[in-house]
Coordinates of C-alpha atoms in Angstrom, one line a residue:
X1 CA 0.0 0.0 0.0
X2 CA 2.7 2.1 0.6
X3 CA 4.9 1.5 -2.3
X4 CA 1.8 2.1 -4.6
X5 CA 1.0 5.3 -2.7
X6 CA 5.0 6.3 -3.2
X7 CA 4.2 5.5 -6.7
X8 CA 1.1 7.7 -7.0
X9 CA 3.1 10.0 -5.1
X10 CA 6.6 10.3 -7.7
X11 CA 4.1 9.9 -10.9
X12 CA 2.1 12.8 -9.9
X13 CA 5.5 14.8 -9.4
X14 CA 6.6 13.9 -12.6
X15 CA 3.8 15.3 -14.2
X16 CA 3.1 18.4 -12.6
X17 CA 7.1 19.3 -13.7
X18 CA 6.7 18.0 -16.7
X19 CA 3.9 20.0 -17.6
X20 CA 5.5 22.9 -16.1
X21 CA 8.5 22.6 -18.1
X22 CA 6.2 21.8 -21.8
X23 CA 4.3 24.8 -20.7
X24 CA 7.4 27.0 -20.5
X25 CA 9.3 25.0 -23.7
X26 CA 5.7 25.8 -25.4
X27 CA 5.7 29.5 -24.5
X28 CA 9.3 29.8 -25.5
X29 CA 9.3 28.4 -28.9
X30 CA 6.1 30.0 -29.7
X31 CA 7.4 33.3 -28.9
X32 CA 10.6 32.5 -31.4
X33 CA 8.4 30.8 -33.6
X34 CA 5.7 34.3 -34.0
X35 CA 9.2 36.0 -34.2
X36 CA 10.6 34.3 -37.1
X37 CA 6.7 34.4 -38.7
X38 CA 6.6 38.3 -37.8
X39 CA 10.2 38.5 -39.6
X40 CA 9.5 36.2 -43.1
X41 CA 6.2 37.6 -43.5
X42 CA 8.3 41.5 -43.6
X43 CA 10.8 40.6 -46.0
X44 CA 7.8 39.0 -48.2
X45 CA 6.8 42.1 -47.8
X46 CA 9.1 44.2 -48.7
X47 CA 9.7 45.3 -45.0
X48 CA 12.4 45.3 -42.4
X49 CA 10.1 43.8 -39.8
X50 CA 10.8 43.5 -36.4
X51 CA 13.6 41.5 -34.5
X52 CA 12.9 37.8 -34.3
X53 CA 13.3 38.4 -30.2
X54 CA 10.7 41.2 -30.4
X55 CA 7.6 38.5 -28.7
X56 CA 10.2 38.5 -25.7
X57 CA 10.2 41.8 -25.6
X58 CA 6.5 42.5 -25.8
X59 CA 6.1 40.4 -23.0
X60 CA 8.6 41.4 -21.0
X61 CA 7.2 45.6 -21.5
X62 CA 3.3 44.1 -21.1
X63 CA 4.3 42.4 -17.4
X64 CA 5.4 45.9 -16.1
X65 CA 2.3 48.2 -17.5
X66 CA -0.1 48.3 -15.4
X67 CA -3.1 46.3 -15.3
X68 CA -6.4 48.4 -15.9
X69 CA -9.9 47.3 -15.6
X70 CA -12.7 49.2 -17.5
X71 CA -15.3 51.1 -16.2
X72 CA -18.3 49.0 -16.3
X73 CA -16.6 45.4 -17.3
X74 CA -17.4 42.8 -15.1
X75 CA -14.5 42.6 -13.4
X76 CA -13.3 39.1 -12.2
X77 CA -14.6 38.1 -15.2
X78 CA -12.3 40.0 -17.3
X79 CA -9.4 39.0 -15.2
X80 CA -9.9 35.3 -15.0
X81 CA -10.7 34.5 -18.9
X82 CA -6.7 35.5 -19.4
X83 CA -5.7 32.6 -16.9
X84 CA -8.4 30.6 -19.1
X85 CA -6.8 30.9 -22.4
X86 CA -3.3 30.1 -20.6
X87 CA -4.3 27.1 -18.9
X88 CA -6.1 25.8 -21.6
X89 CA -3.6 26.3 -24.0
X90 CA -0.8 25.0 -21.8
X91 CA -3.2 22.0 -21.2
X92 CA -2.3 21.5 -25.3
X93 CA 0.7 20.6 -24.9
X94 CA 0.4 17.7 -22.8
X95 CA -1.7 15.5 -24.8
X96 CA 0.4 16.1 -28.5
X97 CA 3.7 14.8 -29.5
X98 CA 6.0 16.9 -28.9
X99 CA 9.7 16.8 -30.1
X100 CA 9.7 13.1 -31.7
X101 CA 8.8 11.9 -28.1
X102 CA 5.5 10.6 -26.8
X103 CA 2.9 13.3 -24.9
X104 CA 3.2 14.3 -21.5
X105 CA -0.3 12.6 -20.5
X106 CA -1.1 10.5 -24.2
X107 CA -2.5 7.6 -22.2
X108 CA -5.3 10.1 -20.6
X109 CA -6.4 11.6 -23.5
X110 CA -6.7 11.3 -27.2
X111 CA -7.5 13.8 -30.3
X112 CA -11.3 14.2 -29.0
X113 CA -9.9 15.5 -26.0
X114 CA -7.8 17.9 -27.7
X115 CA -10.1 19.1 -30.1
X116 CA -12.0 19.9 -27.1
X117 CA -9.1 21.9 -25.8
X118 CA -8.6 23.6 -28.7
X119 CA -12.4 25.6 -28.0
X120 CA -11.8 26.0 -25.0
X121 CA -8.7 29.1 -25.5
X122 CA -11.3 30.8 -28.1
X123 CA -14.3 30.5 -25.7
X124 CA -12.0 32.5 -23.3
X125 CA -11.2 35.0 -25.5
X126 CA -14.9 35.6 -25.9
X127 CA -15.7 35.5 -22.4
X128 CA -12.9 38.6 -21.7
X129 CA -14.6 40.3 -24.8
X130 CA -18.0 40.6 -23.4
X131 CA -16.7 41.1 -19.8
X132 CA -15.0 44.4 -20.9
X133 CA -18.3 46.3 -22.3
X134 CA -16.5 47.1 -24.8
X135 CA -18.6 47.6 -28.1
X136 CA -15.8 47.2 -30.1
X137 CA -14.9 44.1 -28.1
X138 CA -18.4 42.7 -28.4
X139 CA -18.2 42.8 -32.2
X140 CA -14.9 40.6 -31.8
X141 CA -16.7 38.2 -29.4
X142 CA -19.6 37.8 -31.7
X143 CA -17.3 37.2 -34.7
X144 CA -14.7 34.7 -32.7
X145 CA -17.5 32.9 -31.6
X146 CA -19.0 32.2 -35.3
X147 CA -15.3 31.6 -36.8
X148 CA -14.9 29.0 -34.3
X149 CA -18.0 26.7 -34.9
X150 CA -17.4 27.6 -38.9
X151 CA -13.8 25.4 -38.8
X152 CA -15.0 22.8 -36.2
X153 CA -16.9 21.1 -38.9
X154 CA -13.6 20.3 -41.2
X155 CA -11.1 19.9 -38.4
X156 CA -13.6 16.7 -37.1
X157 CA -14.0 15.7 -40.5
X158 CA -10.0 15.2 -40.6
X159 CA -9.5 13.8 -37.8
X160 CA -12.2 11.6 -38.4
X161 CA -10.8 10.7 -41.8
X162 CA -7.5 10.1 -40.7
X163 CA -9.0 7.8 -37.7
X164 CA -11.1 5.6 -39.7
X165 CA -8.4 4.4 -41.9
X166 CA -5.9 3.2 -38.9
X167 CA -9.3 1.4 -37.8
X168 CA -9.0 -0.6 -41.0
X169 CA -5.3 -2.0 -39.9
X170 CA -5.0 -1.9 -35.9
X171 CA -7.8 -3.3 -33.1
X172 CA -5.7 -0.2 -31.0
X173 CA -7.5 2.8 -30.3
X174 CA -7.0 4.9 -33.7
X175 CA -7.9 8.1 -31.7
X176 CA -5.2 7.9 -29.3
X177 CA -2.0 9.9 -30.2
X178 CA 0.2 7.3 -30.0
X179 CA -1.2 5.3 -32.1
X180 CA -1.7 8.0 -35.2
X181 CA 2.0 8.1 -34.6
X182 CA 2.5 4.7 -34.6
X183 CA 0.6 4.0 -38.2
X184 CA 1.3 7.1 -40.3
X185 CA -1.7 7.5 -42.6
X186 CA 0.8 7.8 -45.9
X187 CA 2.2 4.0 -45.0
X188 CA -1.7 2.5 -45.8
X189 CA -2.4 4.7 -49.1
X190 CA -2.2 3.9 -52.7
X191 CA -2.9 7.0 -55.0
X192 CA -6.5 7.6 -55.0
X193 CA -5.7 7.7 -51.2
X194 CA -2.9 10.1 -51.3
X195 CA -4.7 12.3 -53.3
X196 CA -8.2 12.4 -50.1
X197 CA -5.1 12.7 -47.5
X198 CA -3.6 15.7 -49.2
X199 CA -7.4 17.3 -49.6
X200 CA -7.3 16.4 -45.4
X201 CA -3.7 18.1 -45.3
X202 CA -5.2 21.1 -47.0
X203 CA -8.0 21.4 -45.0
X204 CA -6.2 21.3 -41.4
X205 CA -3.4 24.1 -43.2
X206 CA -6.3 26.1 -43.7
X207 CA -8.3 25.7 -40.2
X208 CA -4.9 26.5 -39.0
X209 CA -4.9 29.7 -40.4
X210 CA -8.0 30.1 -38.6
X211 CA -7.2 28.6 -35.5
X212 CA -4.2 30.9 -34.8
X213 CA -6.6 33.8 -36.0
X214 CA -4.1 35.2 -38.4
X215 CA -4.7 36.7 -42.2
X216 CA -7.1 36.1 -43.9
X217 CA -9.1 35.1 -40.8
X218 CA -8.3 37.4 -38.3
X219 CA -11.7 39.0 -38.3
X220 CA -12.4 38.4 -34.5
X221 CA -9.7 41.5 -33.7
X222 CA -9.5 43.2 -37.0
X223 CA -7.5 46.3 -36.0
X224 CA -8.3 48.9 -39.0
X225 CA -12.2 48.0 -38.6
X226 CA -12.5 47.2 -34.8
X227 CA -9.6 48.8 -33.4
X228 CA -8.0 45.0 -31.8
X229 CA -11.9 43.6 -31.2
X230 CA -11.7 41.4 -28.2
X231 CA -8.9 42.6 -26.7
X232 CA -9.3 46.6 -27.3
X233 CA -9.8 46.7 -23.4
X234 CA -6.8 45.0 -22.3
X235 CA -3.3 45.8 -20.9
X236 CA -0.4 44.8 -19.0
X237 CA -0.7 41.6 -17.2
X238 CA -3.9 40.0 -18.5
X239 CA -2.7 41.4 -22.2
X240 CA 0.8 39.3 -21.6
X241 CA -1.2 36.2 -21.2
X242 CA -3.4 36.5 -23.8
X243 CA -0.5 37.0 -25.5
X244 CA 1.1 34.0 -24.5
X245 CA -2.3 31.8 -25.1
X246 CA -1.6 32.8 -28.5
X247 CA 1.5 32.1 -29.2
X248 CA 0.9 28.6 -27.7
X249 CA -1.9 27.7 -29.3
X250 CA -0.4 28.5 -32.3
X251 CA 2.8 26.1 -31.6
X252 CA 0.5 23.9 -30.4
X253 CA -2.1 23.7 -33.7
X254 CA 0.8 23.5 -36.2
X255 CA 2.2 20.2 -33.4
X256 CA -0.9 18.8 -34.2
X257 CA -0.1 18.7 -38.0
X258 CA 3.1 17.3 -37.6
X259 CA 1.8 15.1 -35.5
X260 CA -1.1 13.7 -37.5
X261 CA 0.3 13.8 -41.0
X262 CA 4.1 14.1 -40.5
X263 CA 4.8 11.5 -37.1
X264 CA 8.1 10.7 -38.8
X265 CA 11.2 10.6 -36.5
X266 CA 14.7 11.1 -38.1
X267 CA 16.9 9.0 -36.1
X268 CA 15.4 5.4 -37.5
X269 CA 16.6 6.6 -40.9
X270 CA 19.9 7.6 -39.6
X271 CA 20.7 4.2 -37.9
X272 CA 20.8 6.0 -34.6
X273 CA 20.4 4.2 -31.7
X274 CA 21.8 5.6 -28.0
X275 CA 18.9 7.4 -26.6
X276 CA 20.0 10.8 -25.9
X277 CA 21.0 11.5 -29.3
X278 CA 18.3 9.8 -31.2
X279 CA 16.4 12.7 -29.1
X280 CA 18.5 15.2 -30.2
X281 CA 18.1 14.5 -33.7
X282 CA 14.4 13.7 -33.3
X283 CA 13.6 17.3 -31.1
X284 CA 15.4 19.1 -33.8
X285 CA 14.0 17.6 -36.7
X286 CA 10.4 17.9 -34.9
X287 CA 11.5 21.8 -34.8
X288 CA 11.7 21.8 -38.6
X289 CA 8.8 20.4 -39.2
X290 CA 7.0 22.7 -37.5
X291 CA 9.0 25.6 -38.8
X292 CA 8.1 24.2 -42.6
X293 CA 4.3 23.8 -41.5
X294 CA 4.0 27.4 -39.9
X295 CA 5.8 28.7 -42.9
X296 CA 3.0 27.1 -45.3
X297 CA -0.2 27.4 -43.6
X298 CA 0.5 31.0 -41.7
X299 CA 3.1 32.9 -43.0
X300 CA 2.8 32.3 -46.7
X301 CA -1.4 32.4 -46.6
X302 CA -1.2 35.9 -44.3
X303 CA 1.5 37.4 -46.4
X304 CA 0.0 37.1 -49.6
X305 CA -4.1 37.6 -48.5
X306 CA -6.0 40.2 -47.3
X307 CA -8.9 39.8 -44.3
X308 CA -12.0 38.1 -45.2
X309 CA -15.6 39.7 -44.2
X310 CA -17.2 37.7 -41.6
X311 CA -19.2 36.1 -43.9
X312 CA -16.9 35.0 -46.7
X313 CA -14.7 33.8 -43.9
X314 CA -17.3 31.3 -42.6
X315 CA -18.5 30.4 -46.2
X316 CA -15.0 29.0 -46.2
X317 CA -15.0 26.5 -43.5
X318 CA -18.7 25.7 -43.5
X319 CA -19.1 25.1 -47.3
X320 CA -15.8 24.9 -49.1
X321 CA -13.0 23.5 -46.6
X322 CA -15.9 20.7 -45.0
X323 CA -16.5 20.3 -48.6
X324 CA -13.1 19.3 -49.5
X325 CA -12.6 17.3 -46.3
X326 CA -15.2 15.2 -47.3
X327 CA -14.2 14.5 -50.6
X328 CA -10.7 14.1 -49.4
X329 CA -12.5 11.6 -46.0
X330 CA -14.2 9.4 -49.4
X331 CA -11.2 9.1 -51.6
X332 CA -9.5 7.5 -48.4
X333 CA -12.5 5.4 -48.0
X334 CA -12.2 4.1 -52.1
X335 CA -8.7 4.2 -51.9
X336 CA -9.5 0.9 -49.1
X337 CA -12.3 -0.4 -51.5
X338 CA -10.8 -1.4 -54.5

């Protein structure tokens, strides 16, 4: 009894640092991450842009600004929906591969779960918007909240897809993490399949986009029109970790690419076997994919689009990308047929 208390004991140790440390990796890398975005997107541009360490920076000036309520917002409202967005973003992290390695807490959750976290970050944002009685942050609310049940429909239908077909070869749970990583959906394809999978690939770039809320899909804020939108009414502290539910969520979205279409680890191919540097090489390479991923479905789509009305953005996801999905979901399913 005691040795399985001890147990209990060092397991929940392990994960409350472990998820400390993935939160603060997380935050780190998506920082540098919006840096190096913020920097490519500039010399697309034509631009100088700013420093790739500028993130840090923003952070670090937001933490020492003072922290001012509105007159009229509900006020522990408006300060908890901040702590909301961070937990629930951090909470990412530790149900996705990360790094070539297995999640944090994979055997307690699978890709239901985290496409249940993934609402939870924008429903926070909401919730801060319509705390502040801001008008201009109401408008954002109102248009966050219809952007996010527009790009739920194809991001199911993906994950879906992708599921069914690792039913079709394993009696394991083809929702769990590990197990998408363990059967990558290329190794089961012939070409009609490859073709539906890269319709699927397309579709999760493009809810990316959304997800992150950058161009062309960045209505919910939408400076020129809404002056920032659900976040017009916020500063210093809560600002910062807004900020930094952003930047995670966005490291975390673009992990769950590479995670459900690109699972491949680089030390196999290279014959390595002693631990610590197969994770070297595994972490790094896992760091280029994501860099090649952000590059595609953020930085190239924002730099060469401009925002989308409400409407058009919505038509998007709710007709054309679920559309797609689908079609890419049935080619999978002939591809098994014949």
């Amino acid at each position: 009894m005691n040795l399985l208390g001890e147990n209990i004991w060092i397991n929940g140790v392990i994960i409350i640092v472990g998820s400390a440390i993935l939160v603060f990796i997380g935050g780190a890398f998506g920082m540098l991450y919006r840096g190096i975005d913020r920097k490519l997107v500039a010399h697309m541009q034509g631009r100088v842009g700013p420093p790739i360490v500028q993130p840090f920076r923003d952070v670090q000036k937001l933490l020492m600004k003072e922290n001012i309520i509105p007159d009229g917002a509900i006020s522990w409202l408006f300060n908890a929906a901040p702590f909301l967005a961070l937990i629930s973003t951090g909470s990412l992290l530790l149900f996705i591969p990360l790094f070539g390695q297995s999640a944090l807490l994979g055997r307690y959750g699978d890709v239901i779960l985290v496409l249940y976290l993934l609402i939870i970050p924008s429903l926070a944002f909401v919730v801060g918007g319509f705390a502040s009685s801001s008008p201009y942050a109401t408008v954002g609310a109102q248009r966050e909240m219809i952007i996010m049940m527009s790009y739920e429909a194809p991001l199911a239908v993906v994950v879906l897809g992708i599921a069914w077909r690792i039913s079709q070869v394993t009696t394991a749970n083809p929702f769990l993490m590990s197990t998408i990583v363990q059967y990558p959906i290329w190794n089961m394809l012939g070409p009609v399949g490859i073709v539906g999978t890269l319709l699927m690939l397309f579709t999760l770039v493009v809810v990316t986009v959304g997800e992150a809320a950058k161009v062309p899909f960045d209505v919910a804020e939408a400076e020129t029109e809404i002056a920032g939108g659900l976040l017009v009414e916020y500063s210093g502290r809560n600002l910062s970790l807004f900020y930094l539910s952003d930047v995670i969520k966005t490291f975390a979205m673009v992990s769950l690419v590479v995670a459900l279409f690109i699972p491949y680890n680089l030390s196999p191919v290279l014959g390595i076997k002693a631990a610590l540097a197969a994770g070297i090489v595994d972490g790094l390479f896992f760091l280029v994919k994501v860099l090649v991923v952000m590059f595609f479905s953020i930085s190239l789509i924002r730099a060469g689009m401009a925002r989308f009305k409400i409407s058009q953005a919505s038509t998007v996801y709710v007709i054309v990308m679920t559309a797609i999905a689908l079609v890419g979901m049935l080619l999978v399913w002939v591809d098994v047929v014949i």
